[in-house]
CSV table of C-alpha atoms in Angstrom, one decimal:
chain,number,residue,atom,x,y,z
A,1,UNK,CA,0.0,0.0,0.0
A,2,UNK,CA,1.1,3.9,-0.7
A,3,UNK,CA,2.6,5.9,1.9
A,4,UNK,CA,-0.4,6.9,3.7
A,5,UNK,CA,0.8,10.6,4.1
A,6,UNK,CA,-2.3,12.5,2.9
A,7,UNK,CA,-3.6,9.4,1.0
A,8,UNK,CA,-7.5,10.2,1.0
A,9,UNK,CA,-6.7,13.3,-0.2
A,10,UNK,CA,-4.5,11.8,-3.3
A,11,UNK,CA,-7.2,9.4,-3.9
A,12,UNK,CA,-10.1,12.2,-3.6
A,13,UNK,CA,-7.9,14.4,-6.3
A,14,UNK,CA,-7.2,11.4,-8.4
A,15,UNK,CA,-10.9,10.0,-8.4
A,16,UNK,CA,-11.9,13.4,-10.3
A,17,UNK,CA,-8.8,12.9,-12.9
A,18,UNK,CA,-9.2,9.9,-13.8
A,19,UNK,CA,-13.4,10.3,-14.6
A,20,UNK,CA,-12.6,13.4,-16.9
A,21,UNK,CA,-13.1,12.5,-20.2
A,22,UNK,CA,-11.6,16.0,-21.8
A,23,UNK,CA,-8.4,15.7,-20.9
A,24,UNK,CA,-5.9,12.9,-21.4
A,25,UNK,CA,-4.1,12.9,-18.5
A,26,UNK,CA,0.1,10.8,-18.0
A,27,UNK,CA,1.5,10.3,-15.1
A,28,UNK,CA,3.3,13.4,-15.0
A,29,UNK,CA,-0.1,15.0,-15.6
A,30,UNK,CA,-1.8,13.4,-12.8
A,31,UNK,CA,1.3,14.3,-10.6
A,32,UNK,CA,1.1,18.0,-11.6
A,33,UNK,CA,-2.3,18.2,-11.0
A,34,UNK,CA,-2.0,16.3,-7.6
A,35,UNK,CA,0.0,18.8,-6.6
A,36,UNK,CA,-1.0,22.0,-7.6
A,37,UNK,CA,-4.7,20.9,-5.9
A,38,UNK,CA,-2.4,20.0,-2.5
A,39,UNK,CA,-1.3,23.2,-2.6
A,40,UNK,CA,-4.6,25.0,-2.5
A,41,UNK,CA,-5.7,23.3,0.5
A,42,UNK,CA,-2.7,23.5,2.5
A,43,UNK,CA,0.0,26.3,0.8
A,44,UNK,CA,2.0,26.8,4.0
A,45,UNK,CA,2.5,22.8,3.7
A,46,UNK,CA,3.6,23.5,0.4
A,47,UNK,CA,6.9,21.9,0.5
A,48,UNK,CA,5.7,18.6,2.9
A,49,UNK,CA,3.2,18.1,1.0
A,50,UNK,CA,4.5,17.5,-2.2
A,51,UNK,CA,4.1,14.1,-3.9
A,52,UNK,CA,6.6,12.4,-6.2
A,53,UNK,CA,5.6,10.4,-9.7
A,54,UNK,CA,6.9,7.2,-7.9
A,55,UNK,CA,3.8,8.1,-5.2
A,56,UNK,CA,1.5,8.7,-8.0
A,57,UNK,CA,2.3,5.2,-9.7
A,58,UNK,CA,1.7,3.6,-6.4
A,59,UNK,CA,-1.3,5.2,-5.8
A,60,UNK,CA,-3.1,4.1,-9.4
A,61,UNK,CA,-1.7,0.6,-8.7
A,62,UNK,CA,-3.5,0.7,-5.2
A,63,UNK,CA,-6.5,1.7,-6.4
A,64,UNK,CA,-6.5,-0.9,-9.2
A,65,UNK,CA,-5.1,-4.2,-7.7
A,66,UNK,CA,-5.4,-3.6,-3.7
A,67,UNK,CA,-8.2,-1.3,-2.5
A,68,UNK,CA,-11.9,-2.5,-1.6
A,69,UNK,CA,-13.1,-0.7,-4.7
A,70,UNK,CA,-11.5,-2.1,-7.7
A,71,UNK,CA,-11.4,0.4,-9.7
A,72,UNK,CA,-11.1,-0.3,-13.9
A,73,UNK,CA,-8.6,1.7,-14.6
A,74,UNK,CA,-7.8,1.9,-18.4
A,75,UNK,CA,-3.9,2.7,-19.5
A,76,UNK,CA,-3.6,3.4,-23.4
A,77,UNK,CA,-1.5,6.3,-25.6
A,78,UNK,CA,-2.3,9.5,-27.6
A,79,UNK,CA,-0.7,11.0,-30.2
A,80,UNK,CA,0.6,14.5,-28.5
A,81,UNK,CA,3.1,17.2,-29.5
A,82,UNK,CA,6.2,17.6,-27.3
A,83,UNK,CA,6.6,21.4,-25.9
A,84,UNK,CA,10.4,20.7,-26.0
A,85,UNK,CA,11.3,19.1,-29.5
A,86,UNK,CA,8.1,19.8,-31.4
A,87,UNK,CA,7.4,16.5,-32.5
A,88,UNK,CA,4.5,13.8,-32.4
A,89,UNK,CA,5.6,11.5,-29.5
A,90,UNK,CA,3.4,9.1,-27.9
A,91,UNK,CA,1.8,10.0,-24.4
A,92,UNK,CA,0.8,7.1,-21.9
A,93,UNK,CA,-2.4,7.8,-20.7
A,94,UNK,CA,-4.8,6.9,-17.4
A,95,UNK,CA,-8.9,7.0,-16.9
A,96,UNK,CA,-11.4,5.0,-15.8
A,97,UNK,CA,-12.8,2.5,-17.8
A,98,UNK,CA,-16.4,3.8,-16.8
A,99,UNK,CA,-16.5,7.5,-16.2
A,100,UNK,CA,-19.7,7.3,-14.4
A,101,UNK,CA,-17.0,5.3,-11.3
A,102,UNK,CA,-16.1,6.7,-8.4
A,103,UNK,CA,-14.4,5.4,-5.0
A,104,UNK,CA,-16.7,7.8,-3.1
A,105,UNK,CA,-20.2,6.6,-4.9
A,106,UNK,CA,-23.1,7.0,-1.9
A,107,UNK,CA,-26.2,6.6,-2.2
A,108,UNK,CA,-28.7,9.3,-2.2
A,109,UNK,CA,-30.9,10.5,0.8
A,110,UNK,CA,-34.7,11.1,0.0
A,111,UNK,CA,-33.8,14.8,0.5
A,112,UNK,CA,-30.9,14.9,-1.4
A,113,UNK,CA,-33.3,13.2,-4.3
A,114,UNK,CA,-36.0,15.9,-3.6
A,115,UNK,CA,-33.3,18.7,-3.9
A,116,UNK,CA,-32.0,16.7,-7.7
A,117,UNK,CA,-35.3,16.1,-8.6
A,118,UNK,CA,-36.2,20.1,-8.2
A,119,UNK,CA,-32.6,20.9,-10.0
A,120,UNK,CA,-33.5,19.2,-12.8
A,121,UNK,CA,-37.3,20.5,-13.7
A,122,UNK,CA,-35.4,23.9,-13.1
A,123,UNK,CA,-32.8,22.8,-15.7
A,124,UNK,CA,-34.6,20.8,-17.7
A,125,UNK,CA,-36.4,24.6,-19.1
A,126,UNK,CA,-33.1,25.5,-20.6
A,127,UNK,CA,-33.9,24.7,-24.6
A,128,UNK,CA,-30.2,26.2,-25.6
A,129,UNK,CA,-28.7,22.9,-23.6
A,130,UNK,CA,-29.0,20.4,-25.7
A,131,UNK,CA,-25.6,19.3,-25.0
A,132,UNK,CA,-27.3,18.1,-21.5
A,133,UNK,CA,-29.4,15.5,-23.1
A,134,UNK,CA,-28.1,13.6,-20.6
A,135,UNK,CA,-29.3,15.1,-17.4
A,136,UNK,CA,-32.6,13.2,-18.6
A,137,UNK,CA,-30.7,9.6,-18.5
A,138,UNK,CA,-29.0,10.5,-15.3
A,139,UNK,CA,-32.6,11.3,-13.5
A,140,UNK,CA,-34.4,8.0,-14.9
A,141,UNK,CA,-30.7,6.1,-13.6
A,142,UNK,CA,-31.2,7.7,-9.9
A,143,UNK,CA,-35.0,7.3,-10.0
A,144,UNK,CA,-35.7,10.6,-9.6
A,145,UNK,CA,-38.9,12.6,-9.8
A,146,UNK,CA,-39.7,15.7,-11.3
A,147,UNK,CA,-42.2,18.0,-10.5
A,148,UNK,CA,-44.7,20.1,-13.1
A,149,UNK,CA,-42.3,23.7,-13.9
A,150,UNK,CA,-43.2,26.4,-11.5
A,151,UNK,CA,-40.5,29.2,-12.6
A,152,UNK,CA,-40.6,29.7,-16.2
A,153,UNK,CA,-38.0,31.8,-18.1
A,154,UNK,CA,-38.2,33.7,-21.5
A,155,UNK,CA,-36.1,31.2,-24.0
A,156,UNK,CA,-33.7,32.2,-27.5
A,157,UNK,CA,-33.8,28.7,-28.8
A,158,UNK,CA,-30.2,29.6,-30.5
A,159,UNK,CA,-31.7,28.0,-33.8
A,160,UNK,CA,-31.6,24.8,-32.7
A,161,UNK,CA,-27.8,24.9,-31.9
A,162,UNK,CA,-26.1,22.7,-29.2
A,163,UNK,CA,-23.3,25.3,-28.3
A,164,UNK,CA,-24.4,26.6,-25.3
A,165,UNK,CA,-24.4,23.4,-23.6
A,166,UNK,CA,-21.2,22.5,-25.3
A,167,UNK,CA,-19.3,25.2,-24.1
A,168,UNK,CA,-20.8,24.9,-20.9
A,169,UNK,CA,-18.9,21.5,-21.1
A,170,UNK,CA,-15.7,23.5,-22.6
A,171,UNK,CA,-15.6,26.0,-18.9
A,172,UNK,CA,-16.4,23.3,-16.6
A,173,UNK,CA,-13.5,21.1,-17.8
A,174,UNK,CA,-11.2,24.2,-18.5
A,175,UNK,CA,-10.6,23.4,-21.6
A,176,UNK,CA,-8.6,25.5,-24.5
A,177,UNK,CA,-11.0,26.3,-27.7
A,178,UNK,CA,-10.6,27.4,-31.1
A,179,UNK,CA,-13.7,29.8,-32.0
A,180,UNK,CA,-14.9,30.2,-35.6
A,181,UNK,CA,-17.9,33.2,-36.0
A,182,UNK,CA,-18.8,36.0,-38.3
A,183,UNK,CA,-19.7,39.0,-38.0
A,184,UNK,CA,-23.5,40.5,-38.8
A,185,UNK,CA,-21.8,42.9,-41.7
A,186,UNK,CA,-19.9,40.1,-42.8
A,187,UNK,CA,-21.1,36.8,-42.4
A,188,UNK,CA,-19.4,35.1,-45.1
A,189,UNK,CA,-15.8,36.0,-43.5
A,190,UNK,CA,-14.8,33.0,-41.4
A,191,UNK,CA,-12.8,34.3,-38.5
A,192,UNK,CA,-11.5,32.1,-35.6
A,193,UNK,CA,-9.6,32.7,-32.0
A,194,UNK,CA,-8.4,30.5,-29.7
A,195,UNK,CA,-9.4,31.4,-26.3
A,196,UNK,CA,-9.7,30.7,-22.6
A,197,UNK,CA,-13.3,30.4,-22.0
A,198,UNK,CA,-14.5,31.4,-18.5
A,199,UNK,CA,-18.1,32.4,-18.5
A,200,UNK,CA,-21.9,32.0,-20.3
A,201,UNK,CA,-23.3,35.2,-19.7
A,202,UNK,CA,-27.2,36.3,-20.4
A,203,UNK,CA,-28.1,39.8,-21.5
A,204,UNK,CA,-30.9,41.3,-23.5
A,205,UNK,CA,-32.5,37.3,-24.7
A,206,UNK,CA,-28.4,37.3,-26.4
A,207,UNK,CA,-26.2,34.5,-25.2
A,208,UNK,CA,-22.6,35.6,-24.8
A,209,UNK,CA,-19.0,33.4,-23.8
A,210,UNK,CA,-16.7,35.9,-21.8
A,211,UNK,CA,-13.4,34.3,-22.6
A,212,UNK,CA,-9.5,35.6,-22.7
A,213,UNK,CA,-7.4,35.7,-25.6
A,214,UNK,CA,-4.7,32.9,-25.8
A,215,UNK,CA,-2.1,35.5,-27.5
A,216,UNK,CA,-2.9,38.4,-25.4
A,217,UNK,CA,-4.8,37.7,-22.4
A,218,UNK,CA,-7.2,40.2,-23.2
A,219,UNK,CA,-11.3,39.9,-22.1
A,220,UNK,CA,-13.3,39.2,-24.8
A,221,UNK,CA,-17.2,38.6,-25.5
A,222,UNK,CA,-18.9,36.5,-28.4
A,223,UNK,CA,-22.2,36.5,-29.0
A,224,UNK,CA,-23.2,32.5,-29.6
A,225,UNK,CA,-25.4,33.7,-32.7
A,226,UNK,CA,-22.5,34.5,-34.3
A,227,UNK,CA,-20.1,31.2,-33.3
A,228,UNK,CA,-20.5,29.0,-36.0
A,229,UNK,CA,-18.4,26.2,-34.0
A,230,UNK,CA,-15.7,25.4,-31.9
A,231,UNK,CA,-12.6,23.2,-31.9
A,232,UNK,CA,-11.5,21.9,-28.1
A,233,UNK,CA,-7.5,22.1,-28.2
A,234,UNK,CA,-6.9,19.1,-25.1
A,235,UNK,CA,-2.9,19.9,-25.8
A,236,UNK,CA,-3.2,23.4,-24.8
A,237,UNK,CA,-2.6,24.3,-21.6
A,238,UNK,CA,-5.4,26.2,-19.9
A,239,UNK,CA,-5.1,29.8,-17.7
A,240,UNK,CA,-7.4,30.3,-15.6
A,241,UNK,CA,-8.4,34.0,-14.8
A,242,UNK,CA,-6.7,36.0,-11.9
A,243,UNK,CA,-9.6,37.1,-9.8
A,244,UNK,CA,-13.3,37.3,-9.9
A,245,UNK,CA,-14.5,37.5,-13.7
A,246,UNK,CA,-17.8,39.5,-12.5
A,247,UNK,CA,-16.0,42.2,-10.7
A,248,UNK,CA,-15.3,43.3,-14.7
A,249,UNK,CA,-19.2,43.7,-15.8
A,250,UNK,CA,-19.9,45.5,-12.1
A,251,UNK,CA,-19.2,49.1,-13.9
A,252,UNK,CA,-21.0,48.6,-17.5
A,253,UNK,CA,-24.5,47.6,-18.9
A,254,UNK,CA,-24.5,44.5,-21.1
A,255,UNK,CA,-21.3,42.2,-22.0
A,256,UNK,CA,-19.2,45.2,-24.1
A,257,UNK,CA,-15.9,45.8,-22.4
A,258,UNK,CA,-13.8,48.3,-23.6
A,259,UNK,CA,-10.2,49.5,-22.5
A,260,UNK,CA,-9.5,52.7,-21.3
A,261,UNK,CA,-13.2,54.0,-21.1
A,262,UNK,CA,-13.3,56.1,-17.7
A,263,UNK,CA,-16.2,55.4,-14.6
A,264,UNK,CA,-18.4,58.2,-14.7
A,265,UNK,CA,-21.5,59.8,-12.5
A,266,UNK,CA,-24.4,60.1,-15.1
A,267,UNK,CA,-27.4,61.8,-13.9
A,268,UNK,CA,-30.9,61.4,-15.5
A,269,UNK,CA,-34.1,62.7,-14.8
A,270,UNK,CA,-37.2,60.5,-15.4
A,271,UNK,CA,-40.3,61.5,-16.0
A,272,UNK,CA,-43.8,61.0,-13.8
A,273,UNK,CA,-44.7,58.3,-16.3
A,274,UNK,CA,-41.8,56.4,-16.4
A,275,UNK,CA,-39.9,57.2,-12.4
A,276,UNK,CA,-41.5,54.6,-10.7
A,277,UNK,CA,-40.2,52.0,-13.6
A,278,UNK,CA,-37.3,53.2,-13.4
A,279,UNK,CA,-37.1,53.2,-9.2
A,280,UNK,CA,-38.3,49.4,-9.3
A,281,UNK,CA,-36.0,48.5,-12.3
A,282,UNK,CA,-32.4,50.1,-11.9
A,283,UNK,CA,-30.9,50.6,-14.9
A,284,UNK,CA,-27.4,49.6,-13.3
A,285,UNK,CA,-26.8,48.4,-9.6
A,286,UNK,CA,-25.4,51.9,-8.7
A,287,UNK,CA,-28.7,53.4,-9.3
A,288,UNK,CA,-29.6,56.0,-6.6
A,289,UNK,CA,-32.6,57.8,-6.1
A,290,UNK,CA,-31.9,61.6,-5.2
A,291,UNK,CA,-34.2,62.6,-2.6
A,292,UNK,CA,-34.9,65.6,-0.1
A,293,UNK,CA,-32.1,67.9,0.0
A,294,UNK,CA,-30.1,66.5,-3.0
A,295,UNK,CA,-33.8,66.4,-5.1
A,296,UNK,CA,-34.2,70.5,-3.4
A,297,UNK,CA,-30.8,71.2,-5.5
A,298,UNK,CA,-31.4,69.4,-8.3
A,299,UNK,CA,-35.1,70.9,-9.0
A,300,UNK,CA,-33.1,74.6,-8.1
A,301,UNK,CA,-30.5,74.0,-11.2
A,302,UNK,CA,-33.2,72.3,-13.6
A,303,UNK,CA,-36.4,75.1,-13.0
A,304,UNK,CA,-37.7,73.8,-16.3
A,305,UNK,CA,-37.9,70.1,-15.4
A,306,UNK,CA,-41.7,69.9,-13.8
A,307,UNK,CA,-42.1,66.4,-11.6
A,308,UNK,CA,-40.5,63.3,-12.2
A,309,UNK,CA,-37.6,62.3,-9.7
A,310,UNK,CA,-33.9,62.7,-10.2
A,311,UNK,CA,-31.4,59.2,-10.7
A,312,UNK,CA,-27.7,58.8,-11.3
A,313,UNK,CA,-25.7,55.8,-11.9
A,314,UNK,CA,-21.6,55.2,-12.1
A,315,UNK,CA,-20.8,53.5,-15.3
A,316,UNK,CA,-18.6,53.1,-18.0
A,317,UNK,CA,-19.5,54.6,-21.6
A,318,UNK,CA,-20.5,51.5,-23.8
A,319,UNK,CA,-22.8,50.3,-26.4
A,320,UNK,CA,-25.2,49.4,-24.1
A,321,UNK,CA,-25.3,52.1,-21.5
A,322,UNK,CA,-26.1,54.6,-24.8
A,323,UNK,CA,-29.1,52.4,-25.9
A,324,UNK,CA,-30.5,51.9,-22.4
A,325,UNK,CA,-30.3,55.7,-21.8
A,326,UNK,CA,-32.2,56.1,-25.4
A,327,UNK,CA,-34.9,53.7,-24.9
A,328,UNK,CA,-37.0,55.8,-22.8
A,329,UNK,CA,-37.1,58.8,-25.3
A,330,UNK,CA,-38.2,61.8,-24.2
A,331,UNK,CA,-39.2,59.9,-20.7
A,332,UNK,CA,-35.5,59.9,-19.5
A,333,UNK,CA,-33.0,62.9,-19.7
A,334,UNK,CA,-29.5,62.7,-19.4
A,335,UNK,CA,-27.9,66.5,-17.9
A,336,UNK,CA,-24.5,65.1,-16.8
A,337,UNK,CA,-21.4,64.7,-17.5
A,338,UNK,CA,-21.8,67.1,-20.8
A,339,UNK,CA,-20.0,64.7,-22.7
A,340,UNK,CA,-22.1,62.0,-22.2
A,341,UNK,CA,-25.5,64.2,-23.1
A,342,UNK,CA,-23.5,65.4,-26.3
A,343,UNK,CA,-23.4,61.5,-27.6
A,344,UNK,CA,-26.8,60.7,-26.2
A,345,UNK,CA,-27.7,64.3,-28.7
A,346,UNK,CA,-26.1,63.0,-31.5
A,347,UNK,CA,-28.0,59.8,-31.3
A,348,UNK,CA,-31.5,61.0,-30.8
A,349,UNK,CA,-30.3,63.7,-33.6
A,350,UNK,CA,-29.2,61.3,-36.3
A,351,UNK,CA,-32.6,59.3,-35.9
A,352,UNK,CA,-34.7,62.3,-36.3
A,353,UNK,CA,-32.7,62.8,-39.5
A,354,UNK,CA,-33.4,59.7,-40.7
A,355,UNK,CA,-37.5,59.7,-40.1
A,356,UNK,CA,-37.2,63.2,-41.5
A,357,UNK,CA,-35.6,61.3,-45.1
A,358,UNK,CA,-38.6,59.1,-45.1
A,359,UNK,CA,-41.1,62.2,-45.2
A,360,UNK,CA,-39.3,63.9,-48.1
């Protein structure tokens, strides 16, 4: 038997290794990963808790010829390129035979199939994952049962296409992808990136992947009505992102993130028919309400504005924020910063001169 210095925990880490089926995983691989995962839980044990490719070997062999749970593990090569020479070598591989195995398989409670059971009528309303036709199979193999749908959710089918739940698949099992999409103005011009993909993010009925450029490292957002597929890279080594991905959409509307765009204080007034929308619906989280002595000031430097209430918001300038500020026409007036009425102008400017073209 292997050294039994942190052993559960090897075994815990390895059980989840060898079940993936994106990633083909060597020795060395397993040992990295064994590691780096050691080091989470314990980094002041850092250095004593650092397992050698000799441990790793006898751990697989334990848990294949001498534990309780006979596990099936399967050994077999890949063809792989080596970082160092640049050449097609052949790579020894490890995984379960079965991915569905585990050492740690329990049985369910009747509350933990009650909780399932509610996950997956909640889930099962999601018609742009078709990739999880299998949450269906995994509910009938638990005998699980699902209740009628009780929270329903406004659906963009995606035209019928599987990606969402594929890439769902891609960020869950960090793996490196090669995107191919168009653009609307050009959608015979295949154009491709390989990327780091991190998030599936919902505005406006639009599916977007927030992912980070392989070459630069750079945020980026795709719409998924304009991926046309994607390639998984299993070779490529994957980065994962330095912080919390959402703190980056905190100061915009929508998905569009754009370098170098300063936060600024816009404030709006709303009109009677529109304030209390606007008070129960923020535009933005930052939304505030000025009230009493700040609403006293405001009415004081805007004499011509007659009811309606008084909002700002701290954003950053971006597609979005311009057409949310537009969409309330005359109901919703921007009167600062200067810069940002100006653009908000232009827009409302340019339309008129286009309904005007229509009358001539």
């Amino acid at each position: 038997m292997p050294a039994n210095k942190n052993a559960v925990t090897r075994y815990y880490i390895l059980d989840k290794l060898l079940a993936n089926r994106y990633h083909n995983y060597s020795t060395e691989d397993l040992c990295r990963l064994v590691n780096e995962e050691l080091e989470e839980l314990k980094p002041e044990k850092k250095e004593s808790w650092q397992v050698s490719r000799r441990t790793i070997e006898l751990d697989l062999h334990y848990l294949e010829h001498e534990s309780p749970f006979v596990a099936d593990i399967e050994h077999y090569q890949i063809d792989d390129v080596s970082p160092r020479t640049l050449k097609t070598i052949k790579k020894s591989c490890h995984r379960y035979a079965d991915p569905s195995f585990s050492i740690f398989t329990q049985k369910l409670t009747d509350d933990e199939k009650h909780l399932l059971g509610e996950a997956f009528t909640l889930l099962g309303q999601f018609d742009g994952l078709p990739n999880l036709e299998g949450l269906e199979r995994l509910r009938e193999s638990l005998k699980v049962k699902t209740d009628r749908q009780i929270v329903s959710f406004t659906k963009n089918p995606l035209e019928g296409k599987s990606l969402l739940g594929e890439l769902f698949t891609a960020i869950t099992q960090k793996q490196v992808v090669e995107l191919h999409f168009h653009k609307f103005d050009t959608p015979e011009t295949d154009r491709s990136a390989v990327v780091f993909p991190y998030l599936l993010k919902e505005y406006n009925r639009r599916w977007y992947l927030i992912a980070a450029a392989e070459d630069t490292g750079k945020i980026l957002s795709f719409a998924l009505d304009r991926l046309d597929k994607f390639v998984p890279l299993p070779a490529r080594h994957y980065k994962e992102y330095d912080g919390d991905l959402n703190e980056c959409f905190e100061d915009i509307i929508g998905v569009t993130l754009i370098e170098g765009n300063p936060l600024q204080t816009i404030l709006f007034w709303v009109s009677d028919y529109s304030k209390d929308y606007v008070a129960t619906k923020p535009l933005h989280e930052s939304q505030r309400h000025h009230k009493g002595k700040q609403e006293k000031e405001l009415r004081q430097q805007y004499p011509n504005l007659d009811g309606g209430a008084f909002f700002s918001i701290d954003c950053i300038e971006n597609y979005e924020l311009i057409r949310e500020l537009t969409s309330f026409g005359k109901e919703l007036l921007v009167l600062a910063p200067e810069k940002m009425q100006e653009v908000i102008i232009t827009k409302i400017t340019d339309m008129l001169n286009k309904y005007q073209m229509l009358s001539k």
